[in-house]
Short mmCIF file of C-alpha atoms in Angstrom, two decimals:
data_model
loop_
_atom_site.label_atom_id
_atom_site.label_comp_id
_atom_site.label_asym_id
_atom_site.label_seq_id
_atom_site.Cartn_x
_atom_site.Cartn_y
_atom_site.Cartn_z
CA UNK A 1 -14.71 -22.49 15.26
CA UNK A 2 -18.12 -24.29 15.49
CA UNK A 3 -20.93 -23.58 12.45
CA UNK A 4 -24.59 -23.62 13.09
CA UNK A 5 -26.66 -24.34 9.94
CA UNK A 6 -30.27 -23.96 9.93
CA UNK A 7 -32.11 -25.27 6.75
CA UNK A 8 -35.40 -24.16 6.10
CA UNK A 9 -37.93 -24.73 3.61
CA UNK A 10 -38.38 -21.70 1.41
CA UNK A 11 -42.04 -19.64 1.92
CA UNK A 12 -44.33 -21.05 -0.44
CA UNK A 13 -43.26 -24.57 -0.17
CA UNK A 14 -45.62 -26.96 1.46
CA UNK A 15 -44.41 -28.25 4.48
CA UNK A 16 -46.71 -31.81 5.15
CA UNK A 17 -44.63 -32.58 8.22
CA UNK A 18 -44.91 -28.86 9.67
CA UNK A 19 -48.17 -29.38 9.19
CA UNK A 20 -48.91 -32.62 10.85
CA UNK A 21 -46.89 -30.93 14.34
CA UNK A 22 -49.46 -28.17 14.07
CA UNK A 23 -52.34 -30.72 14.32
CA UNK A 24 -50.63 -32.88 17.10
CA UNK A 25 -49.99 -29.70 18.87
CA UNK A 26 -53.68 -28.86 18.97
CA UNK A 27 -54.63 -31.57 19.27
CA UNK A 28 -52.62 -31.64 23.17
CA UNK A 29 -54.07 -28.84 23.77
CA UNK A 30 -51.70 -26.09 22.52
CA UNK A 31 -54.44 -23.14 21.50
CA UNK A 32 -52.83 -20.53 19.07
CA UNK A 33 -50.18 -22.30 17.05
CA UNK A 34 -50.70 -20.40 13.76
CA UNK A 35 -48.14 -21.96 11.74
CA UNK A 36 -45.58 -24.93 11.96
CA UNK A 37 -42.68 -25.27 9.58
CA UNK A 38 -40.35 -27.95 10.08
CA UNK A 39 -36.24 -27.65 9.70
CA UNK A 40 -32.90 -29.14 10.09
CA UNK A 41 -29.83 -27.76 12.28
CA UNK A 42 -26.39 -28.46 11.47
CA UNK A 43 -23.73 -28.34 13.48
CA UNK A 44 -19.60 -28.52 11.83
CA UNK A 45 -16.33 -28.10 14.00
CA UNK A 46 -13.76 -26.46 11.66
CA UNK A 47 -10.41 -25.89 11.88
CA UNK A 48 -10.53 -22.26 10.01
CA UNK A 49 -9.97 -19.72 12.25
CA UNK A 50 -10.69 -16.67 10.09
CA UNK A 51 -15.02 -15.94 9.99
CA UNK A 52 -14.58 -15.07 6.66
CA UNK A 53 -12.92 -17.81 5.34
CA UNK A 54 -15.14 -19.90 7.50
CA UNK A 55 -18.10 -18.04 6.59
CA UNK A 56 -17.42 -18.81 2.46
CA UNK A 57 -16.52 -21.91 2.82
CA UNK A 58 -19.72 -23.06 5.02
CA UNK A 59 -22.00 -21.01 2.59
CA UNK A 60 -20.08 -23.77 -0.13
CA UNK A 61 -21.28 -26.43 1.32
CA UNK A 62 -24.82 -25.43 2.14
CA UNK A 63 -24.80 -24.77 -2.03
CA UNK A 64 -23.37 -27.77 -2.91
CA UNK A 65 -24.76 -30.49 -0.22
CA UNK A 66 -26.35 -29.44 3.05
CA UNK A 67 -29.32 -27.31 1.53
CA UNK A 68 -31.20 -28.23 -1.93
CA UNK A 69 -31.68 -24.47 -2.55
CA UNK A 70 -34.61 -25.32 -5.28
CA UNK A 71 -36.80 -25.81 -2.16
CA UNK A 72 -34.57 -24.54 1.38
CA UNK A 73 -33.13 -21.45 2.67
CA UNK A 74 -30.08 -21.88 4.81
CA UNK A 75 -28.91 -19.70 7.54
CA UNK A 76 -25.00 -19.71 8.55
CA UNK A 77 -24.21 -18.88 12.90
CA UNK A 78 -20.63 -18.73 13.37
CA UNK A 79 -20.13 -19.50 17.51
CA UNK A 80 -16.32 -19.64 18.62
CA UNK B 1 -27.91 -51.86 -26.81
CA UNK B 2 -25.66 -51.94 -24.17
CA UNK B 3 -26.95 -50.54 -20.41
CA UNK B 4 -25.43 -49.61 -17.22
CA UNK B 5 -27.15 -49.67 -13.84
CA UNK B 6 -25.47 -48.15 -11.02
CA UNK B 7 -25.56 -49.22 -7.52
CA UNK B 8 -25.49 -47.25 -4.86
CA UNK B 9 -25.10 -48.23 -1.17
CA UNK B 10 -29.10 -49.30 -0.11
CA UNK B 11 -30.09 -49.28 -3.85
CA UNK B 12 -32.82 -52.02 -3.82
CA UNK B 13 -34.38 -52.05 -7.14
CA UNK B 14 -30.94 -52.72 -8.94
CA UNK B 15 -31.47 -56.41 -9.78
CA UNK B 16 -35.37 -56.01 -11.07
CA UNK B 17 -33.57 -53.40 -12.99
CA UNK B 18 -30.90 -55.60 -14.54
CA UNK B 19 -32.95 -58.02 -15.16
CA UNK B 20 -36.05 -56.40 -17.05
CA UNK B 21 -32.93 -54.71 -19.09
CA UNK B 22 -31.32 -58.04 -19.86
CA UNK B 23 -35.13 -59.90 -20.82
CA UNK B 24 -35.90 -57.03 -23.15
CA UNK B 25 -33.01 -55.77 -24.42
CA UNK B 26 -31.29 -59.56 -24.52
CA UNK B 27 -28.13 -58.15 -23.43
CA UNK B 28 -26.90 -57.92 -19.52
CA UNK B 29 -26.42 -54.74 -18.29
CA UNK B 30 -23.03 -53.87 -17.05
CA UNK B 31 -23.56 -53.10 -13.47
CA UNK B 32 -21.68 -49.95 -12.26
CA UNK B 33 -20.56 -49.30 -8.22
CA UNK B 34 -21.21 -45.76 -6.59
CA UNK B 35 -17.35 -45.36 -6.48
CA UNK B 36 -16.30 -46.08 -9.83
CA UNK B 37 -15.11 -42.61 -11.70
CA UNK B 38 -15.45 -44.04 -14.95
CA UNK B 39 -16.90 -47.29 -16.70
CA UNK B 40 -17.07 -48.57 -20.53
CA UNK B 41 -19.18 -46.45 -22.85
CA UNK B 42 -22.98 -47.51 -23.44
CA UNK B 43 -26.06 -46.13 -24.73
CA UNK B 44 -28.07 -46.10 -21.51
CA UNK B 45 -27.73 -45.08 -17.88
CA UNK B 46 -29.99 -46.73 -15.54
CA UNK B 47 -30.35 -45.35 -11.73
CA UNK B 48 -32.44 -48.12 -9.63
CA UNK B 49 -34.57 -47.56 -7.06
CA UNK B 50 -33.98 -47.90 -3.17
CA UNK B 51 -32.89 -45.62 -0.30
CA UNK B 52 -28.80 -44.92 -1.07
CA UNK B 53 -27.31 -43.96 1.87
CA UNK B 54 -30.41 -44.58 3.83
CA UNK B 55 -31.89 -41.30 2.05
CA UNK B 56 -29.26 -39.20 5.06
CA UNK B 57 -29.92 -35.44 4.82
CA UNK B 58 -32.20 -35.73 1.60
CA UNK B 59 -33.19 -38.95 -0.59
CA UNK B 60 -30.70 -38.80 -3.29
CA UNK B 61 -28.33 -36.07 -2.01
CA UNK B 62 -25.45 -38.16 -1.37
CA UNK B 63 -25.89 -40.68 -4.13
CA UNK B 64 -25.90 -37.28 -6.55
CA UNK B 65 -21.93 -36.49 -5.07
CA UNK B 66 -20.97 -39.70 -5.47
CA UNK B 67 -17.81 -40.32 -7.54
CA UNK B 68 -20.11 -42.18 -10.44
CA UNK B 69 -22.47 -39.36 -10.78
CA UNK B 70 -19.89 -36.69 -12.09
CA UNK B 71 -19.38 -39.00 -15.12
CA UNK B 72 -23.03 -39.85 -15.13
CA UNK B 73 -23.28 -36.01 -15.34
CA UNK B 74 -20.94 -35.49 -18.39
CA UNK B 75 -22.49 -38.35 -20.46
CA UNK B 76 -25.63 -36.91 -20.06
CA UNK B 77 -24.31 -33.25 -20.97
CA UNK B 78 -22.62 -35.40 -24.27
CA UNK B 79 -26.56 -37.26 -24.98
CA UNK B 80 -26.05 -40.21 -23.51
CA UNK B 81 -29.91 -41.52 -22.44
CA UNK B 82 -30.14 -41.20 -18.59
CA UNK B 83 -33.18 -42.95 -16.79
CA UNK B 84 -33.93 -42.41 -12.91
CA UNK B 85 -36.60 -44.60 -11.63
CA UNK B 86 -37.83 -43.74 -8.04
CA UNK B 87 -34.54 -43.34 -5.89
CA UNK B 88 -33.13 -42.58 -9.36
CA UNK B 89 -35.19 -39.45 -10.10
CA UNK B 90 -34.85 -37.96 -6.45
CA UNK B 91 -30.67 -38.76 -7.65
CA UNK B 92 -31.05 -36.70 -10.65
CA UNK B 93 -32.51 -33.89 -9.14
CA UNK B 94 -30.38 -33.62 -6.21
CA UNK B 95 -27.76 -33.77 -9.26
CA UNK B 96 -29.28 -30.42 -11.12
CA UNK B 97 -29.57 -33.13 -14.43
CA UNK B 98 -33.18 -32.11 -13.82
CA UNK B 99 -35.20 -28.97 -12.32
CA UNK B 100 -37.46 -29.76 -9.28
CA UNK B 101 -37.30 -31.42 -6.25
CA UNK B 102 -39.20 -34.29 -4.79
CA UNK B 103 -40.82 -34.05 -1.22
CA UNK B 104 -42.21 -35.68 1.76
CA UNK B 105 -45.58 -37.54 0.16
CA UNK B 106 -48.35 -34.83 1.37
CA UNK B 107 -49.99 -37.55 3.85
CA UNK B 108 -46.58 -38.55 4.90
CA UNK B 109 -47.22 -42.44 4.77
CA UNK B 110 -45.06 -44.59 2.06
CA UNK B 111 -47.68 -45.39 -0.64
CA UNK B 112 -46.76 -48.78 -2.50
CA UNK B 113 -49.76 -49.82 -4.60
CA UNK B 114 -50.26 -49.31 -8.27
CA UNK B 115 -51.13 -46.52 -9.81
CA UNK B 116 -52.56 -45.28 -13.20
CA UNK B 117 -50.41 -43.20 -15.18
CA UNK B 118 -51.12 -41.54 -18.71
CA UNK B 119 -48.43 -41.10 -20.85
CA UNK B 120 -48.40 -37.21 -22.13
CA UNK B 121 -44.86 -37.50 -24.12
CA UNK B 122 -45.23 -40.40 -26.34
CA UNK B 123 -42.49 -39.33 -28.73
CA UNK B 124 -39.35 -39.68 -26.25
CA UNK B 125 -36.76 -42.30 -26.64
CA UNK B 126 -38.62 -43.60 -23.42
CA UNK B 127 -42.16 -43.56 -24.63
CA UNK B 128 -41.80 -44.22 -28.03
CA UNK B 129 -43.72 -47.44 -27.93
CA UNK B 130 -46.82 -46.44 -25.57
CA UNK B 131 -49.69 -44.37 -27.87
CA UNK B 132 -50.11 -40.65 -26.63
CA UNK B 133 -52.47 -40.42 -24.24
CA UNK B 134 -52.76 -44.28 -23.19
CA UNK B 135 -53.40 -44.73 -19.88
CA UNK B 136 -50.80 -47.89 -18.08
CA UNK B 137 -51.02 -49.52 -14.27
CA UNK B 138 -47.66 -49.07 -12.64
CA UNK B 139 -46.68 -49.71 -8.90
CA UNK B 140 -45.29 -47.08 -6.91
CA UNK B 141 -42.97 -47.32 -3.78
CA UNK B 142 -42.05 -44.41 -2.15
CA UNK B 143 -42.27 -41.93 0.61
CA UNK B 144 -40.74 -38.69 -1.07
CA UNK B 145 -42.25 -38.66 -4.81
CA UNK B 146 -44.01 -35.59 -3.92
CA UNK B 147 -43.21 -33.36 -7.07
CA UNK B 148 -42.19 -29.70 -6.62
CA UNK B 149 -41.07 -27.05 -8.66
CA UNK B 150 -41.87 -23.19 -8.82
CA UNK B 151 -44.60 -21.93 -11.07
CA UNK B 152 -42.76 -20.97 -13.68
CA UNK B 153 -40.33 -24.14 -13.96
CA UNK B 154 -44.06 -26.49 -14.40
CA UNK B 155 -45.03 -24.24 -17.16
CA UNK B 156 -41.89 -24.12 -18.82
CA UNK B 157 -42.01 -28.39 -18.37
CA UNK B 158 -45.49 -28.26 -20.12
CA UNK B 159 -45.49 -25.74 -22.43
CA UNK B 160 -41.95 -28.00 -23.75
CA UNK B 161 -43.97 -31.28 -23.62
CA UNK B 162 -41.37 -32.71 -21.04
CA UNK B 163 -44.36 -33.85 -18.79
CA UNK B 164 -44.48 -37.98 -19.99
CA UNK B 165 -46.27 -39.38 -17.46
CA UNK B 166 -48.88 -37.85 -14.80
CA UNK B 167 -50.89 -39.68 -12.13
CA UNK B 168 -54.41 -40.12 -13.18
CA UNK B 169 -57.84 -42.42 -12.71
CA UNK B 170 -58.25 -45.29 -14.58
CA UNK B 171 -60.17 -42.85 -17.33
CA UNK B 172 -57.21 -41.03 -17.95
CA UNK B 173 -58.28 -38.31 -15.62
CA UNK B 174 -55.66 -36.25 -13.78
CA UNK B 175 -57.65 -35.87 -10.40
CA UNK B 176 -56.91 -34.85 -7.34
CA UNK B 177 -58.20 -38.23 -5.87
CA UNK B 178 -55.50 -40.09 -8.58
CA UNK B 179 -52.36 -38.35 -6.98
CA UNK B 180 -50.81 -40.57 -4.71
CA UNK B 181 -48.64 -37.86 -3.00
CA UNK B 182 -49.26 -34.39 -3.78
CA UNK B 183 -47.53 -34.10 -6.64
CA UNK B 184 -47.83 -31.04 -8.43
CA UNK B 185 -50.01 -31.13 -11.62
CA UNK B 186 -50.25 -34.67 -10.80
CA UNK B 187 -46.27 -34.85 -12.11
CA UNK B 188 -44.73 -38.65 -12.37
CA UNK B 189 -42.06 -38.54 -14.91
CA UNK B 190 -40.74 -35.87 -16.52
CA UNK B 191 -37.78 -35.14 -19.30
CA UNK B 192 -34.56 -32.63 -19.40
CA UNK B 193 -34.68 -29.84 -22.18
CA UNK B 194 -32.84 -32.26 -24.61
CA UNK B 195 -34.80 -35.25 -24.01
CA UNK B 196 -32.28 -37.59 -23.03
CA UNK B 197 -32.74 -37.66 -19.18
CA UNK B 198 -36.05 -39.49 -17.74
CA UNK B 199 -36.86 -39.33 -14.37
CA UNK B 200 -40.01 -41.36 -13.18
CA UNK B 201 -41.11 -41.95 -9.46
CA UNK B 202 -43.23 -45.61 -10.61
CA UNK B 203 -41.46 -48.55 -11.32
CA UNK B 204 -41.80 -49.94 -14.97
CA UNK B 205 -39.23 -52.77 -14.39
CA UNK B 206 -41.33 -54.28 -11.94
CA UNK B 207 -44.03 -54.82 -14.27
CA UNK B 208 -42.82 -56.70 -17.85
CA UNK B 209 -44.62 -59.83 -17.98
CA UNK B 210 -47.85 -61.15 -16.94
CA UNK B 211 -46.83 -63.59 -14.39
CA UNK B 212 -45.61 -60.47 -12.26
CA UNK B 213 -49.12 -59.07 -12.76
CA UNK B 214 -49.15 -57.06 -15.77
CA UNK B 215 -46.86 -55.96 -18.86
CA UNK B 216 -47.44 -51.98 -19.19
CA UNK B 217 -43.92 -51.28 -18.15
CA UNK B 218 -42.53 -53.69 -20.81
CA UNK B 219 -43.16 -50.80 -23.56
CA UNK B 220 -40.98 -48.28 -21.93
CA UNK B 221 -37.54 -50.67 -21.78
CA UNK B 222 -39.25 -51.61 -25.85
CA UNK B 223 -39.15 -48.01 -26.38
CA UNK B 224 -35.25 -47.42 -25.48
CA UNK B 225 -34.73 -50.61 -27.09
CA UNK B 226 -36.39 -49.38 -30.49
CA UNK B 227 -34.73 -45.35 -30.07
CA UNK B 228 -31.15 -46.43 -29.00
CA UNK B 229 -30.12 -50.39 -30.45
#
């Protein structure tokens, strides 16, 4: 089973690099970008085949390493 | 007093480390590997700056699973003095040894110049030797020491005195202008609730004697020398 991991940064955070897209985006030209907020995706191949197992263990992780969850939300996608 | 530095895996500022322990405190540091689960007891923790594991996922959120850092962890639980300088204080908050986080820089360059901080905490085992209020020239190097932390976690930090140092102008005035990265409340270094954990994004070591262009970080290594021999 294949996890997809968004991190995001959590609303209220300042996101600099967001930010910076936003300007280089109108800047080329894009009109009516409102807002830019920058991520990361994750992808992990597991051997678990139950989604619930799967599902607990890859909320773990985000907890303990793939998210810093003073400043990012994470979102867990479960694709077989 | 005896010191530890640890090295992790792109750590850069390990040797100016070791060595502005060794001149001031006239004792070499033992020097301590990421992997090593356990090394000889001493009275102060030292984690250098650099880019461990090339700052993957988050700067200091592999060095802060590493195999050292769960001992690091329970010495500093037990009192043991803990300093993070740079690298070292993104390790200890990607550790949960102290609240926060520390970002991009808001105009997303590296910034290595000196800066001027003031020291607010002159009474911790790392300050002990600077006057309250003084303000000291320290160079910074880094391209996440952007300070964050919710509302209530920066008043908590001030209202407890655990802000020690804060970017400010060479009067001593926390501006705006003087933050080199967005900080927030113009946050440098700041203490855990029991006062034994420092983490500070400037680099004391790399200013101890006048031939390297100025002594104001030569008080901070006197301090631990004169809280912990």
């Amino acid at each position: 089973m294949k996890a997809r991991v968004h991190v995001t940064l959590k609303n209220g955070v300042l996101d600099p690099q967001g930010k910076a897209i936003q300007h280089a985006l109108t800047a080329l030209g894009f009109a009516g970008v409102e807002d830019v907020r920058q991520g990361k995706f994750i992808e992990l191949e597991l051997v678990e085949a139950d989604e619930a197992k799967a599902r607990a263990a890859v909320e773990e992780m985000c907890k303990k390493l793939l998210a810093n969850t003073v400043i990012e939300n994470y979102a867990i996608d479960l694709v077989r | 007093m005896r010191s530890a530095v640890v090295v992790f895996p792109a750590s850069n500022c390990d040797r100016d480390m070791m060595v502005a322990l060794e001149k001031i405190t006239g004792r070499p540091p033992l020097k301590v590997w990421h992997g090593d689960a356990s090394f000889p007891e001493v009275d102060l923790i030292a984690l250098p700056g650099g880019f461990s594991f090339g700052d993957y996922l988050r700067a200091g959120a592999m060095a802060a699973r590493s195999p050292v850092m769960r001992e690091v962890i329970e010495r500093a639980k037990k009192g043991v003095a803990v300093m993070g300088i740079c690298n070292g204080f993104q390790v200890l908050t990607e550790a949960g040894l102290l609240p926060g986080a520390l970002m991009r820089n808001a105009a997303l360059k590296f910034v290595c110049r000196d800066v001027h901080l003031k020291v607010e905490g002159s009474q911790s085992a790392f300050t002990n030797r600077y006057a309250q209020g003084q303000v000291i020239r320290i160079p910074i190097a880094h391209h996440d020491g952007n300070y964050f932390a919710d509302a209530d976690t920066l008043d908590r930090l001030e209202n407890e005195g655990r802000v020690v140092f804060r970017y400010c102008d060479e009067a001593g005035n926390a501006t705006a202008e003087a933050n080199p990265n967005g900080s927030q409340r113009n946050i440098a270094g700041i203490l855990n609730e029991r006062g034994n954990v420092l983490g500070l994004m400037p680099h004391p070591e790399r200013l101890i004697e006048p031939t390297l262009g100025g002594a104001d970080g030569r008080m901070f290594f006197e301090s631990l020398m004169e809280a912990l021999h």
